[in-house]
Amino acid sequence: MKRLQWPQWMPIDPYILLLLGTVGLAALFPARGSAADLASGASTAAVALLFFLYGARLSTREALDGLRHWRLHITVLAGTFVVFPLLGLAARGLVPVILTHPLYQGLLFLTLVPSTVQSSIAFTSMARGNVPAAICAGSFSSLVGIIATPLLAASLLGGSGGFSADSLLKIVLHLLVPFLAGQLLRRWIGGFVTRRKRVLALVDRGSILLVVYTAFGVGVVQGIWHQVSPARLGGLVVVEAVILAVMLLLTWYGGKALRFGRADRIAIQFAGSKKSLAAGLPMASVLFGAQAALAVLPLMLFHQMQLIVCAVIAKRRAREAAGEVTAPRPGAVSRTVAGTGTRSG
Protein backbone atom coordinates (compact mmCIF):
# COMPACT_ATOMS: atom_id res chain seq x y z
CA MET A 1 0.00 0.00 0.00
CA LYS A 2 1.30 3.42 -0.94
CA ARG A 3 2.15 5.55 2.05
CA LEU A 4 0.25 8.81 2.35
CA GLN A 5 2.34 11.89 1.66
CA TRP A 6 1.83 15.35 3.12
CA PRO A 7 0.82 17.75 0.30
CA GLN A 8 3.84 19.81 -0.74
CA TRP A 9 1.71 22.91 -1.25
CA MET A 10 0.75 22.99 2.43
CA PRO A 11 2.76 25.80 4.11
CA ILE A 12 2.52 24.25 7.59
CA ASP A 13 4.70 21.35 8.60
CA PRO A 14 2.51 18.46 9.90
CA TYR A 15 4.61 18.30 13.04
CA ILE A 16 3.70 21.91 13.78
CA LEU A 17 0.05 20.86 13.67
CA LEU A 18 0.85 18.15 16.21
CA LEU A 19 2.56 20.73 18.41
CA LEU A 20 -0.45 23.02 18.18
CA GLY A 21 -2.73 20.11 18.96
CA THR A 22 -0.60 19.28 22.00
CA VAL A 23 -0.87 22.90 23.19
CA GLY A 24 -4.65 22.68 22.78
CA LEU A 25 -4.75 19.42 24.73
CA ALA A 26 -2.72 21.00 27.53
CA ALA A 27 -5.08 23.99 27.56
CA LEU A 28 -8.18 21.80 27.86
CA PHE A 29 -6.83 18.94 29.99
CA PRO A 30 -3.70 20.04 31.89
CA ALA A 31 -2.11 17.55 34.26
CA ARG A 32 -2.80 18.35 37.91
CA GLY A 33 -1.62 17.00 41.24
CA SER A 34 -0.03 13.57 41.11
CA ALA A 35 -0.67 13.42 37.34
CA ALA A 36 1.41 16.58 36.95
CA ASP A 37 4.24 15.02 38.95
CA LEU A 38 4.08 11.92 36.76
CA ALA A 39 4.10 14.03 33.57
CA SER A 40 7.05 16.05 34.86
CA GLY A 41 9.05 12.91 35.66
CA ALA A 42 8.24 11.38 32.27
CA SER A 43 9.25 14.63 30.57
CA THR A 44 12.60 14.64 32.38
CA ALA A 45 13.25 11.02 31.37
CA ALA A 46 12.25 11.76 27.78
CA VAL A 47 14.68 14.69 27.60
CA ALA A 48 17.52 12.51 28.91
CA LEU A 49 16.66 9.81 26.35
CA LEU A 50 16.55 12.42 23.59
CA PHE A 51 20.08 13.64 24.28
CA PHE A 52 21.36 10.11 24.77
CA LEU A 53 20.18 9.36 21.23
CA TYR A 54 21.81 12.56 19.98
CA GLY A 55 25.11 11.34 21.40
CA ALA A 56 24.68 7.86 19.94
CA ARG A 57 23.96 9.25 16.47
CA LEU A 58 26.77 11.77 16.14
CA SER A 59 29.80 10.21 14.50
CA THR A 60 32.96 11.50 16.16
CA ARG A 61 34.98 10.70 13.04
CA GLU A 62 32.60 12.62 10.76
CA ALA A 63 32.66 15.58 13.13
CA LEU A 64 36.46 15.67 13.10
CA ASP A 65 36.51 15.37 9.30
CA GLY A 66 34.14 18.29 9.03
CA LEU A 67 36.57 20.53 10.88
CA ARG A 68 38.50 20.89 7.62
CA HIS A 69 35.95 23.50 6.53
CA TRP A 70 36.61 25.48 9.68
CA ARG A 71 35.97 28.97 8.21
CA LEU A 72 32.40 28.04 7.32
CA HIS A 73 31.72 26.45 10.70
CA ILE A 74 33.11 29.43 12.61
CA THR A 75 30.92 31.73 10.51
CA VAL A 76 27.80 29.71 11.33
CA LEU A 77 28.67 29.47 15.03
CA ALA A 78 29.33 33.22 15.18
CA GLY A 79 25.92 33.93 13.67
CA THR A 80 24.18 31.46 15.99
CA PHE A 81 25.85 32.30 19.31
CA VAL A 82 27.07 35.88 18.82
CA VAL A 83 24.97 37.83 16.32
CA PHE A 84 21.66 36.24 17.31
CA PRO A 85 22.16 36.98 21.05
CA LEU A 86 23.16 40.57 20.22
CA LEU A 87 19.86 41.02 18.39
CA GLY A 88 18.09 39.51 21.39
CA LEU A 89 19.77 41.99 23.73
CA ALA A 90 18.87 44.86 21.40
CA ALA A 91 15.19 43.84 21.67
CA ARG A 92 15.36 44.74 25.39
CA GLY A 93 14.45 48.28 24.38
CA LEU A 94 11.01 47.04 23.27
CA VAL A 95 10.01 46.27 26.87
CA PRO A 96 7.36 47.14 28.02
CA VAL A 97 5.94 49.04 25.02
CA ILE A 98 5.79 46.07 22.61
CA LEU A 99 6.91 43.04 24.64
CA THR A 100 6.18 42.05 28.20
CA HIS A 101 9.15 41.03 30.31
CA PRO A 102 8.26 37.28 30.26
CA LEU A 103 7.88 37.35 26.46
CA TYR A 104 11.20 39.13 26.15
CA GLN A 105 12.86 36.47 28.31
CA GLY A 106 11.52 33.85 25.92
CA LEU A 107 12.69 35.87 22.92
CA LEU A 108 16.16 36.24 24.39
CA PHE A 109 16.29 32.50 25.11
CA LEU A 110 15.30 31.87 21.50
CA THR A 111 18.41 33.72 20.31
CA LEU A 112 20.64 31.48 22.47
CA VAL A 113 19.41 28.14 21.07
CA PRO A 114 21.61 26.18 18.59
CA SER A 115 20.83 25.86 14.90
CA THR A 116 18.75 23.12 13.32
CA VAL A 117 20.18 20.05 11.62
CA GLN A 118 17.46 18.36 9.55
CA SER A 119 15.83 21.46 8.05
CA SER A 120 19.20 23.12 7.36
CA ILE A 121 20.25 20.06 5.37
CA ALA A 122 16.90 19.81 3.57
CA PHE A 123 16.82 23.46 2.51
CA THR A 124 20.50 23.47 1.52
CA SER A 125 19.91 20.41 -0.65
CA MET A 126 16.80 21.95 -2.20
CA ALA A 127 18.73 25.13 -3.03
CA ARG A 128 21.66 23.14 -4.50
CA GLY A 129 24.10 24.26 -1.83
CA ASN A 130 26.95 22.55 0.02
CA VAL A 131 25.05 19.73 1.79
CA PRO A 132 28.08 18.15 3.59
CA ALA A 133 28.92 21.57 5.03
CA ALA A 134 25.33 22.01 6.22
CA ILE A 135 25.43 18.58 7.89
CA CYS A 136 28.63 19.41 9.77
CA ALA A 137 27.58 22.98 10.60
CA GLY A 138 24.25 21.87 12.05
CA SER A 139 25.85 19.05 14.01
CA PHE A 140 28.57 21.30 15.42
CA SER A 141 26.01 23.92 16.39
CA SER A 142 23.94 21.33 18.27
CA LEU A 143 27.03 19.98 20.00
CA VAL A 144 28.32 23.42 21.00
CA GLY A 145 24.82 24.46 22.07
CA ILE A 146 24.67 21.79 24.78
CA ILE A 147 27.31 23.81 26.61
CA ALA A 148 27.01 27.30 25.10
CA THR A 149 23.24 27.76 25.50
CA PRO A 150 23.16 27.13 29.29
CA LEU A 151 26.27 29.30 29.82
CA LEU A 152 24.82 32.13 27.74
CA ALA A 153 21.52 31.78 29.58
CA ALA A 154 23.33 31.99 32.92
CA SER A 155 25.13 35.14 31.76
CA LEU A 156 22.30 36.97 29.97
CA LEU A 157 19.17 35.75 31.77
CA GLY A 158 20.67 35.62 35.24
CA GLY A 159 18.22 34.64 37.95
CA SER A 160 15.14 35.60 35.91
CA GLY A 161 12.74 33.11 34.39
CA GLY A 162 13.47 30.58 37.12
CA PHE A 163 17.10 30.26 36.05
CA SER A 164 19.67 29.60 38.77
CA ALA A 165 22.95 27.82 39.39
CA ASP A 166 20.89 24.72 40.11
CA SER A 167 19.57 24.92 36.53
CA LEU A 168 23.11 24.61 35.22
CA LEU A 169 23.59 21.45 37.30
CA LYS A 170 20.34 20.08 35.88
CA ILE A 171 21.60 20.76 32.37
CA VAL A 172 24.72 18.75 33.10
CA LEU A 173 22.79 15.83 34.62
CA HIS A 174 19.82 15.77 32.24
CA LEU A 175 21.46 16.77 28.95
CA LEU A 176 25.26 16.61 28.95
CA VAL A 177 25.68 13.33 30.87
CA PRO A 178 23.20 11.41 28.66
CA PHE A 179 24.83 12.89 25.55
CA LEU A 180 28.30 11.78 26.67
CA ALA A 181 26.91 8.35 27.58
CA GLY A 182 25.55 8.04 24.06
CA GLN A 183 28.94 8.97 22.63
CA LEU A 184 30.71 6.39 24.82
CA LEU A 185 28.25 3.64 23.86
CA ARG A 186 28.11 4.58 20.19
CA ARG A 187 30.67 1.91 19.33
CA TRP A 188 28.19 -0.79 20.35
CA ILE A 189 24.78 0.81 19.63
CA GLY A 190 25.62 3.16 16.75
CA GLY A 191 24.66 0.62 14.10
CA PHE A 192 21.38 -0.17 15.87
CA VAL A 193 20.51 3.53 16.05
CA THR A 194 21.39 4.10 12.40
CA ARG A 195 19.27 1.17 11.17
CA ARG A 196 16.19 2.36 13.04
CA LYS A 197 16.10 6.04 12.11
CA ARG A 198 12.34 6.10 11.52
CA VAL A 199 11.47 4.54 14.87
CA LEU A 200 13.91 6.75 16.73
CA ALA A 201 12.54 9.81 14.93
CA LEU A 202 9.18 8.97 16.54
CA VAL A 203 10.95 8.85 19.91
CA ASP A 204 12.49 12.26 19.23
CA ARG A 205 9.24 13.90 18.27
CA GLY A 206 7.22 12.12 20.92
CA SER A 207 9.64 13.35 23.57
CA ILE A 208 9.25 16.94 22.40
CA LEU A 209 5.46 16.66 22.38
CA LEU A 210 5.58 15.42 25.98
CA VAL A 211 7.79 18.38 26.96
CA VAL A 212 5.35 20.78 25.27
CA TYR A 213 2.33 19.23 27.02
CA THR A 214 4.01 19.39 30.42
CA ALA A 215 5.27 22.98 30.01
CA PHE A 216 2.03 24.40 28.66
CA GLY A 217 -0.05 22.43 31.13
CA VAL A 218 1.83 24.03 34.02
CA GLY A 219 1.20 27.43 32.45
CA VAL A 220 -2.53 26.77 32.24
CA VAL A 221 -2.75 25.60 35.85
CA GLN A 222 -0.88 28.70 37.03
CA GLY A 223 -2.98 31.00 34.86
CA ILE A 224 -0.01 32.64 33.15
CA TRP A 225 -1.77 32.79 29.76
CA HIS A 226 -3.92 35.63 31.03
CA GLN A 227 -0.72 37.69 30.90
CA VAL A 228 -0.51 37.49 27.08
CA SER A 229 -2.89 39.57 24.96
CA PRO A 230 -3.42 39.24 21.18
CA ALA A 231 -1.70 42.59 20.72
CA ARG A 232 1.39 41.36 22.56
CA LEU A 233 1.46 38.20 20.46
CA GLY A 234 1.19 40.29 17.31
CA GLY A 235 4.07 42.44 18.47
CA LEU A 236 6.16 39.33 19.19
CA VAL A 237 5.53 37.99 15.67
CA VAL A 238 6.64 41.29 14.12
CA VAL A 239 9.82 41.40 16.21
CA GLU A 240 10.69 37.82 15.31
CA ALA A 241 10.05 38.53 11.62
CA VAL A 242 12.53 41.41 11.77
CA ILE A 243 15.15 39.25 13.53
CA LEU A 244 14.75 36.48 10.95
CA ALA A 245 15.02 38.95 8.04
CA VAL A 246 18.17 40.49 9.52
CA MET A 247 19.83 37.09 10.00
CA LEU A 248 18.92 35.91 6.49
CA LEU A 249 20.45 39.05 5.00
CA LEU A 250 23.55 38.97 7.21
CA THR A 251 24.31 35.31 6.54
CA TRP A 252 23.85 35.67 2.77
CA TYR A 253 25.71 38.93 2.15
CA GLY A 254 28.15 38.29 5.00
CA GLY A 255 29.13 35.05 3.28
CA LYS A 256 29.74 37.01 0.11
CA ALA A 257 31.87 39.56 1.95
CA LEU A 258 33.92 36.70 3.40
CA ARG A 259 34.44 35.39 -0.16
CA PHE A 260 32.60 32.09 0.20
CA GLY A 261 31.32 30.37 -2.94
CA ARG A 262 27.61 30.29 -3.72
CA ALA A 263 27.14 26.72 -2.47
CA ASP A 264 28.84 27.57 0.82
CA ARG A 265 26.81 30.77 1.19
CA ILE A 266 23.62 28.73 0.87
CA ALA A 267 24.75 26.41 3.67
CA ILE A 268 25.73 29.40 5.82
CA GLN A 269 22.40 31.11 5.25
CA PHE A 270 20.24 28.14 6.16
CA ALA A 271 22.41 26.83 9.03
CA GLY A 272 23.15 30.27 10.47
CA SER A 273 19.68 31.83 10.40
CA LYS A 274 17.56 29.16 12.08
CA LYS A 275 16.95 27.92 15.60
CA SER A 276 16.28 24.36 16.74
CA LEU A 277 12.94 23.59 18.32
CA ALA A 278 14.13 20.05 19.11
CA ALA A 279 17.08 21.33 21.16
CA GLY A 280 15.41 24.44 22.57
CA LEU A 281 12.29 22.89 24.11
CA PRO A 282 14.09 20.35 26.34
CA MET A 283 16.59 22.99 27.45
CA ALA A 284 13.79 25.43 28.28
CA SER A 285 12.00 22.81 30.35
CA VAL A 286 15.14 22.39 32.45
CA LEU A 287 16.20 26.04 32.61
CA PHE A 288 12.82 27.70 33.24
CA GLY A 289 10.85 25.07 35.11
CA ALA A 290 7.34 26.35 35.83
CA GLN A 291 7.87 29.38 33.56
CA ALA A 292 8.78 27.23 30.53
CA ALA A 293 5.41 27.75 28.83
CA LEU A 294 5.97 31.44 28.07
CA ALA A 295 9.67 30.83 27.47
CA VAL A 296 9.07 28.38 24.60
CA LEU A 297 6.25 30.33 22.94
CA PRO A 298 8.62 32.66 20.99
CA LEU A 299 10.67 29.65 19.88
CA MET A 300 7.61 27.80 18.58
CA LEU A 301 6.45 30.85 16.62
CA PHE A 302 9.93 31.46 15.21
CA HIS A 303 10.32 27.82 14.20
CA GLN A 304 7.20 27.85 12.02
CA MET A 305 8.12 31.24 10.55
CA GLN A 306 11.62 30.13 9.59
CA LEU A 307 10.31 26.97 7.88
CA ILE A 308 7.90 28.92 5.67
CA VAL A 309 10.34 31.69 4.77
CA CYS A 310 13.32 29.39 4.17
CA ALA A 311 11.22 27.08 1.98
CA VAL A 312 10.43 30.02 -0.29
CA ILE A 313 14.08 31.11 -0.39
CA ALA A 314 15.33 27.57 -1.09
CA LYS A 315 12.99 27.21 -4.06
CA ARG A 316 14.16 30.55 -5.42
CA ARG A 317 17.83 29.58 -5.05
CA ALA A 318 17.07 26.30 -6.86
CA ARG A 319 15.46 28.15 -9.76
CA GLU A 320 18.45 30.49 -9.95
CA ALA A 321 20.86 27.55 -10.06
CA ALA A 322 18.78 25.77 -12.70
CA GLY A 323 18.74 28.92 -14.82
CA GLU A 324 22.53 29.19 -14.68
CA VAL A 325 22.91 25.59 -15.88
CA THR A 326 20.24 25.41 -18.57
CA ALA A 327 20.50 28.87 -20.03
CA PRO A 328 24.01 30.25 -19.60
CA ARG A 329 24.50 33.85 -20.65
CA PRO A 330 27.66 35.83 -21.38
CA GLY A 331 29.46 36.29 -18.07
CA ALA A 332 27.40 33.56 -16.39
CA VAL A 333 30.20 30.98 -16.47
CA SER A 334 31.93 32.49 -13.48
CA ARG A 335 28.68 32.51 -11.53
CA THR A 336 28.08 28.85 -12.33
CA VAL A 337 31.58 27.92 -11.17
CA ALA A 338 31.01 29.94 -8.02
CA GLY A 339 27.84 27.91 -7.37
CA THR A 340 29.97 24.80 -6.96
CA GLY A 341 31.74 26.34 -3.99
CA THR A 342 35.13 26.31 -5.74
CA ARG A 343 35.29 30.05 -6.21
CA SER A 344 34.24 33.00 -4.13
CA GLY A 345 30.88 34.49 -5.06
PDB file of N, CA and C in Angstrom, residues 6 13 26-27 86 155 345:
ATOM      1  N   TRP A   6       2.354  14.018   2.786  1.00  0.00           N
ATOM      2  CA  TRP A   6       1.833  15.346   3.123  1.00  0.00           C
ATOM      3  C   TRP A   6       1.905  16.236   1.885  1.00  0.00           C
ATOM      4  N   ASP A  13       4.149  22.673   8.373  1.00  0.00           N
ATOM      5  CA  ASP A  13       4.702  21.349   8.600  1.00  0.00           C
ATOM      6  C   ASP A  13       3.724  20.534   9.457  1.00  0.00           C
ATOM      7  N   ALA A  26      -3.169  20.508  26.228  1.00  0.00           N
ATOM      8  CA  ALA A  26      -2.718  20.997  27.529  1.00  0.00           C
ATOM      9  C   ALA A  26      -3.632  22.095  28.055  1.00  0.00           C
ATOM     10  N   ALA A  27      -4.178  22.912  27.144  1.00  0.00           N
ATOM     11  CA  ALA A  27      -5.076  23.986  27.563  1.00  0.00           C
ATOM     12  C   ALA A  27      -6.402  23.444  28.088  1.00  0.00           C
ATOM     13  N   LEU A  86      23.090  39.101  20.255  1.00  0.00           N
ATOM     14  CA  LEU A  86      23.163  40.568  20.224  1.00  0.00           C
ATOM     15  C   LEU A  86      21.829  41.173  19.777  1.00  0.00           C
ATOM     16  N   SER A 155      24.537  33.811  31.838  1.00  0.00           N
ATOM     17  CA  SER A 155      25.125  35.137  31.758  1.00  0.00           C
ATOM     18  C   SER A 155      24.101  36.217  31.428  1.00  0.00           C
ATOM     19  N   GLY A 345      31.998  33.949  -4.302  1.00  0.00           N
ATOM     20  CA  GLY A 345      30.884  34.490  -5.059  1.00  0.00           C
ATOM     21  C   GLY A 345      30.462  35.832  -4.560  1.00  0.00           C
TER      22      GLY A 345
END
